[in-house]
Amino acid sequence: MATKLSLLQHLSRRSFNGIIKRAPFSSSSSSSSSSSSFSSSFSSSSSSNEQELQRLCGEFLRGCEEDAAEGGVGSVDLLLGREIAEIKLNNPKKRNAFSGRMFLDFEKVVTQLESWKEGKAVIIHGAEGAFCSGGDLDFVAKSLMFPAVGYQMSLFMTHTLNRFASLPLISVAMVRGPAHGGGAELATACDYRIFTRTAEVRFVQARLAITTGFGGATRLAGIIGGKQALKFLCSTDPINMSNGRQLGFCELICKDAEGLDITKVWLSDVFFKAPADIIGHYKRLTRPLDTTALRQRHLEESETFRETWGTDRHFQAKADAAAERLRSAAGQRSPPQSKAKENPQSS
Ligand SMILES: C[C@@H](C(=O)O)C(=O)SCCNC(=O)CCNC(=O)[C@H](O)C(C)(C)COP(=O)(O)OP(=O)(O)OC[C@H]1O[C@@H](n2cnc3c(N)ncnc32)[C@H](O)[C@@H]1OP(=O)(O)O
């Protein structure tokens, strides 16, 4: 097994050599469609750190562009309404997992929202009965299983989610179905969460022998407190309709079919008496006092992620999790009588 794992890692490294060797990202380069807008929201420290962040994020995006050029699946769609924008994660065959193309799309959507002046709120949701199952495991296996590249992904997503969280809009994650791994982290980047009855937020990273990569641990602790966050991150237990409100993680629970409508009504009832610019001011005035410490913690989270990502232990845990999913899918498919035969006392 060890040889197999090392070989896989070697292959992953090779596939990213091209990306790592390419010319460093520069914010002035206009050739790359994705390199448009890294504002300075990640770190308030020196400009050389800022440049390094931009370089690493740019390298990650160029890898995503390659995936998109090779026909990578899925999209992140933006619908601008009069007061509310909707971001739809759209990769339903993979439970809206994030492909390279979707990482690219997401960054573009955040850039577009940064210049949307009329809006009051943004709702993020997933297509067809799921919120988001984290990173696309096929894209991850093909391209990312190398600590340096995992680190790029982590910096990129943390930075982009910080930009998203800083928008002068009320943000809501409308969670229907699974929000696992990076999907759970995405839900923590919103001001509020509304659950449907099937919502299941699970930080499954510990089972994969990795830590959170998109700033989710820091954010979860900010939402439900450090003591509770520690429990859900280590146990990988779900946050769902039975504990979500009590934890202060979600505001409301509604039927699956009504999720979007209820979210819009709730936004309008609670927030929309205020004009858009006043909402923007209050978003700014209610942000955490010590953003420098927060950013520092996010950087620490990305560095911890790099230590755990792409190790033999991670490969093994990922393979075990995949085998477990196959076993449980096969179990669900087997007819009830054969189960009864295996365990005659079960009826
Ligand atoms: C980036 C990293 C981070 O946090 O930093 C992460 O995100 S780590 C976390 C990475 N994510 C995960 O480990 C979640 C893996 N997925 C699951 O546990 C499960 O699929 C659930 C999300 C609970 C959904 O279960 P459910 O029974 O509803 O559906 P299912 O398992 O039959 O999945 C339907 C189809 O979607 C695919 N599928 C599901 N999740 C996927 C993913 N993340 N990447 C690629 N494909 C995925 C399945 O392989 C299957 O494909 P076929 O129809 O072809 O069989």
XYZ file of C-alpha atoms and ligand atoms in Angstrom:
402
model
C 0.000 0.000 0.000
C 2.800 2.393 0.915
C 4.326 1.996 -2.576
C 0.973 2.656 -4.189
C 0.426 5.770 -2.125
C 3.898 7.107 -2.878
C 3.360 6.522 -6.574
C 0.055 8.373 -6.501
C 1.677 11.269 -4.709
C 4.481 11.282 -7.232
C 2.001 11.418 -10.096
C 0.083 14.232 -8.439
C 3.279 16.169 -7.976
C 4.136 15.689 -11.632
C 0.758 16.894 -12.785
C 1.218 20.125 -10.876
C 4.819 20.763 -11.787
C 3.623 22.661 -14.827
C 1.559 24.957 -12.688
C 4.177 25.487 -10.045
C 6.881 26.267 -12.590
C 4.877 28.801 -14.526
C 5.515 32.540 -14.361
C 4.406 33.963 -11.037
C 1.011 35.572 -10.863
C 1.005 39.299 -11.028
C -2.003 41.504 -10.462
C -1.043 43.556 -13.482
C -1.101 40.582 -15.856
C -4.263 40.842 -17.874
C -3.731 37.697 -19.910
C -5.376 35.461 -17.329
C -9.101 35.908 -17.028
C -8.975 34.799 -13.434
C -6.285 37.090 -12.145
C -8.497 40.135 -12.192
C -9.109 41.111 -8.668
C -7.196 40.088 -5.634
C -7.913 42.981 -3.368
C -6.057 43.161 -0.106
C -8.588 41.441 2.089
C -6.508 38.504 3.289
C -3.729 40.019 5.241
C -3.088 43.451 6.574
C 0.610 42.719 6.834
C 3.415 43.772 4.502
C 3.017 44.232 0.779
C 5.522 41.426 0.105
C 3.194 39.017 1.950
C 0.354 40.387 -0.112
C 2.279 39.784 -3.324
C 3.121 36.251 -2.247
C -0.546 35.573 -1.513
C -1.530 36.891 -4.921
C 1.134 34.780 -6.596
C 0.001 31.567 -4.872
C -3.696 32.232 -5.498
C -2.929 33.028 -9.131
C -1.047 29.741 -9.539
C -3.985 27.858 -8.102
C -6.380 29.581 -10.493
C -4.226 28.719 -13.471
C -4.535 25.053 -12.478
C -8.299 25.543 -12.337
C -8.258 27.134 -15.788
C -6.536 24.007 -17.071
C -9.292 21.889 -15.560
C -11.934 24.122 -17.131
C -10.168 23.976 -20.500
C -10.204 20.181 -20.274
C -13.992 20.353 -19.916
C -14.226 20.446 -16.099
C -17.771 19.984 -14.897
C -20.153 22.280 -13.053
C -20.648 26.010 -12.735
C -21.369 28.690 -10.170
C -24.236 30.802 -11.470
C -25.121 34.326 -10.422
C -28.624 35.703 -10.740
C -28.986 39.395 -9.918
C -32.472 40.394 -8.804
C -33.707 43.813 -7.732
C -32.494 43.553 -4.124
C -31.316 39.960 -3.812
C -28.556 38.119 -5.665
C -28.626 34.328 -5.866
C -25.483 32.249 -6.179
C -26.266 28.726 -7.303
C -23.681 25.957 -6.979
C -24.449 23.851 -9.977
C -22.849 20.432 -10.212
C -25.757 18.236 -9.144
C -24.339 14.930 -10.401
C -21.613 15.316 -7.771
C -23.788 16.896 -5.111
C -22.456 20.309 -6.165
C -18.833 19.497 -5.346
C -16.362 22.246 -6.309
C -14.552 21.501 -9.583
C -11.696 23.650 -10.918
C -14.155 25.472 -13.145
C -16.329 26.229 -10.119
C -13.432 27.680 -8.113
C -12.837 29.993 -11.078
C -16.514 30.870 -11.394
C -16.852 31.573 -7.694
C -14.038 34.108 -7.754
C -15.656 35.854 -10.723
C -19.035 35.942 -8.987
C -17.508 37.557 -5.884
C -15.802 40.135 -8.123
C -19.120 40.926 -9.801
C -20.877 41.319 -6.467
C -18.170 43.697 -5.261
C -19.359 46.203 -7.822
C -23.111 45.593 -7.375
C -24.271 48.767 -5.665
C -28.065 48.362 -5.684
C -28.259 45.074 -3.810
C -29.175 44.327 -0.217
C -28.598 40.591 0.146
C -27.077 37.484 -1.375
C -28.323 33.909 -1.008
C -26.019 30.999 -1.737
C -27.621 27.620 -2.415
C -27.074 24.396 -4.328
C -28.834 22.714 -7.228
C -31.147 19.721 -6.883
C -31.365 18.793 -3.246
C -27.776 19.283 -2.086
C -25.845 22.313 -0.871
C -22.251 21.288 -1.618
C -20.191 18.145 -0.982
C -16.864 20.019 -0.715
C -14.016 19.700 -3.177
C -14.690 17.586 -6.276
C -12.858 14.416 -5.329
C -12.042 13.651 -8.987
C -10.449 17.074 -9.527
C -8.722 16.832 -6.147
C -7.285 13.385 -6.908
C -6.159 14.416 -10.384
C -4.650 17.750 -9.541
C -4.384 18.765 -5.922
C -2.960 15.972 -3.775
C 0.276 17.739 -3.058
C 0.736 19.841 0.093
C 1.966 22.918 -1.791
C -1.042 22.876 -4.092
C -3.444 22.138 -1.230
C -1.976 25.217 0.435
C -2.654 27.298 -2.673
C -6.262 26.072 -2.726
C -6.627 26.856 0.951
C -5.220 30.391 0.646
C -7.328 31.022 -2.431
C -10.618 29.861 -0.910
C -9.987 31.524 2.453
C -9.157 34.782 0.704
C -12.128 34.590 -1.675
C -14.505 33.744 1.182
C -13.126 36.686 3.158
C -13.939 38.909 0.201
C -17.403 37.341 0.045
C -17.925 37.884 3.789
C -16.887 41.537 3.431
C -19.511 42.356 0.794
C -21.875 45.139 1.931
C -24.744 42.655 1.612
C -26.576 40.405 4.080
C -25.435 36.900 3.134
C -27.438 33.739 3.745
C -26.605 30.100 3.031
C -29.827 28.273 2.224
C -28.773 24.746 3.119
C -30.775 21.895 1.642
C -29.292 18.388 1.785
C -25.613 17.741 2.467
C -23.097 20.516 3.100
C -19.975 18.456 3.692
C -16.273 19.281 3.989
C -15.573 22.466 2.050
C -19.359 22.798 1.598
C -19.796 23.082 5.366
C -17.017 25.671 5.410
C -18.763 27.663 2.705
C -21.904 27.824 4.837
C -19.903 29.368 7.688
C -18.812 32.296 5.489
C -22.365 33.687 5.396
C -23.900 36.042 7.957
C -26.826 33.628 8.435
C -27.926 30.105 7.553
C -31.412 28.836 6.836
C -31.930 25.072 6.861
C -34.458 22.944 5.109
C -35.428 19.707 6.844
C -32.832 17.680 4.944
C -29.922 20.013 5.745
C -26.841 18.200 7.028
C -23.741 20.281 7.718
C -20.771 18.033 8.429
C -17.146 18.913 8.839
C -15.949 15.513 7.570
C -12.311 16.605 7.292
C -11.149 14.814 10.473
C -12.278 11.507 8.966
C -10.056 12.240 5.985
C -7.138 12.926 8.351
C -7.058 16.589 7.301
C -8.103 19.875 8.869
C -10.386 22.533 7.406
C -8.916 24.354 4.416
C -11.292 27.222 3.707
C -11.138 29.042 7.064
C -14.084 27.021 8.391
C -12.748 26.129 11.845
C -12.046 29.762 12.681
C -15.465 30.800 11.394
C -17.355 27.951 13.079
C -15.843 28.903 16.422
C -17.008 32.481 15.779
C -20.557 31.268 15.172
C -21.158 28.572 17.811
C -18.229 29.198 20.184
C -14.928 27.385 20.506
C -16.169 24.632 22.841
C -18.962 23.503 20.535
C -16.889 23.966 17.372
C -14.207 21.666 18.751
C -16.820 18.930 19.272
C -18.295 19.138 15.772
C -14.902 19.375 14.057
C -13.430 16.370 15.881
C -16.512 14.130 15.953
C -17.648 14.984 12.386
C -21.193 14.820 13.794
C -23.835 16.580 11.720
C -25.428 19.943 12.427
C -28.978 19.545 11.216
C -32.593 20.443 11.940
C -32.502 18.862 15.371
C -29.572 20.873 16.759
C -28.958 23.753 14.306
C -31.100 26.415 15.948
C -30.128 25.510 19.481
C -26.484 25.889 18.534
C -27.190 29.292 17.003
C -25.952 27.959 13.671
C -29.178 28.418 11.716
C -32.055 30.864 11.964
C -34.989 28.916 10.587
C -35.986 25.471 9.413
C -38.411 25.010 6.543
C -39.605 22.471 4.001
C -37.215 21.606 1.172
C -39.461 22.997 -1.544
C -39.873 26.318 0.277
C -36.239 27.025 1.113
C -35.599 29.844 -1.343
C -38.970 31.536 -0.926
C -38.806 31.446 2.861
C -35.264 32.820 2.806
C -36.371 35.749 0.649
C -39.364 36.520 2.863
C -37.185 36.334 5.979
C -34.629 38.708 4.463
C -37.310 41.145 3.459
C -39.077 41.039 6.862
C -35.952 41.443 8.942
C -33.622 43.653 6.897
C -35.177 45.382 3.949
C -36.714 48.342 5.719
C -33.143 49.656 5.700
C -31.802 51.223 2.476
C -28.939 49.421 0.714
C -26.219 51.897 1.769
C -27.304 51.699 5.440
C -27.155 47.885 5.293
C -23.633 48.225 3.869
C -22.594 50.588 6.668
C -23.935 48.268 9.343
C -22.193 45.274 7.778
C -18.939 47.199 8.149
C -19.695 48.426 11.667
C -20.609 44.991 13.013
C -17.587 43.135 11.644
C -15.158 41.707 14.225
C -13.081 44.339 15.972
C -9.775 42.613 15.544
C -9.578 41.638 11.884
C -5.787 41.414 12.040
C -5.984 38.601 14.588
C -8.695 36.923 12.523
C -6.608 37.015 9.357
C -3.617 35.719 11.291
C -5.719 32.783 12.508
C -6.902 32.098 8.947
C -3.305 31.971 7.791
C -2.508 29.564 10.634
C -5.496 27.445 9.508
C -4.149 27.294 5.928
C -0.683 26.382 7.185
C -2.132 23.600 9.349
C -4.111 22.378 6.346
C -0.893 22.196 4.310
C 0.678 19.964 6.988
C -2.175 17.471 6.843
C -3.001 17.585 3.121
C -1.501 15.109 0.628
C 0.175 12.907 3.243
C 0.088 9.093 3.094
C -2.390 9.194 5.974
C -4.686 11.507 3.989
C -4.490 9.223 0.899
C -5.325 6.222 3.045
C -8.228 7.931 4.822
C -9.645 9.151 1.506
C -9.484 5.612 0.080
C -11.119 4.209 3.239
C -13.906 6.798 3.041
C -14.530 5.969 -0.635
C -14.691 2.245 0.175
C -17.096 2.961 3.013
C -19.370 4.972 0.683
C -19.361 2.093 -1.813
C -20.183 -0.406 0.933
C -23.048 1.673 2.240
C -24.396 2.261 -1.296
C -24.254 -1.511 -1.937
C -25.986 -2.094 1.411
C -28.764 0.272 0.434
C -29.178 -1.512 -2.892
C -29.366 -5.072 -1.490
C -32.917 -6.412 -1.180
C -34.385 -6.613 2.339
C -34.671 -10.448 2.279
C -30.934 -10.963 1.753
C -30.279 -8.688 4.737
C -32.691 -10.759 6.796
C -30.852 -13.939 5.793
C -27.532 -12.523 6.975
C -29.091 -11.696 10.308
C -32.055 -13.938 11.059
C -32.819 -12.147 14.335
C -33.088 -8.762 12.714
C -36.819 -8.883 12.030
C -11.508 20.418 -0.132
C -11.660 19.758 1.195
C -11.667 20.800 2.307
O -12.492 20.804 3.156
O -10.803 21.628 2.337
C -12.948 18.986 1.224
O -13.964 19.447 0.806
S -12.867 17.447 1.913
C -14.497 16.789 1.722
C -14.698 16.133 0.361
N -16.065 15.662 0.301
C -16.477 14.456 0.721
O -15.700 13.662 1.252
C -17.933 14.110 0.493
C -18.050 12.835 -0.316
N -19.464 12.545 -0.595
C -20.321 12.005 0.293
O -19.988 11.723 1.446
C -21.700 11.722 -0.191
O -21.670 11.684 -1.620
C -22.732 12.763 0.260
C -22.273 14.194 -0.005
C -23.034 12.598 1.747
C -24.057 12.578 -0.551
O -24.524 11.259 -0.383
P -25.706 10.727 -1.304
O -26.019 9.340 -0.834
O -26.780 11.741 -1.343
O -25.130 10.680 -2.776
P -23.997 9.732 -3.376
O -22.952 9.427 -2.371
O -24.676 8.613 -4.070
O -23.362 10.720 -4.443
C -23.963 10.981 -5.687
C -22.871 11.105 -6.714
O -22.095 12.256 -6.388
C -20.721 11.899 -6.313
N -20.067 12.764 -5.329
C -20.523 13.100 -4.102
N -19.670 13.907 -3.477
C -18.638 14.111 -4.339
C -17.431 14.860 -4.296
N -17.113 15.595 -3.230
N -16.624 14.822 -5.363
C -16.936 14.094 -6.464
N -18.049 13.353 -6.560
C -18.897 13.365 -5.520
C -20.748 10.454 -5.864
O -19.524 9.833 -6.177
C -21.899 9.930 -6.677
O -21.449 9.680 -7.986
P -21.995 8.429 -8.858
O -23.453 8.776 -9.077
O -21.156 8.494 -10.106
O -21.785 7.237 -8.007
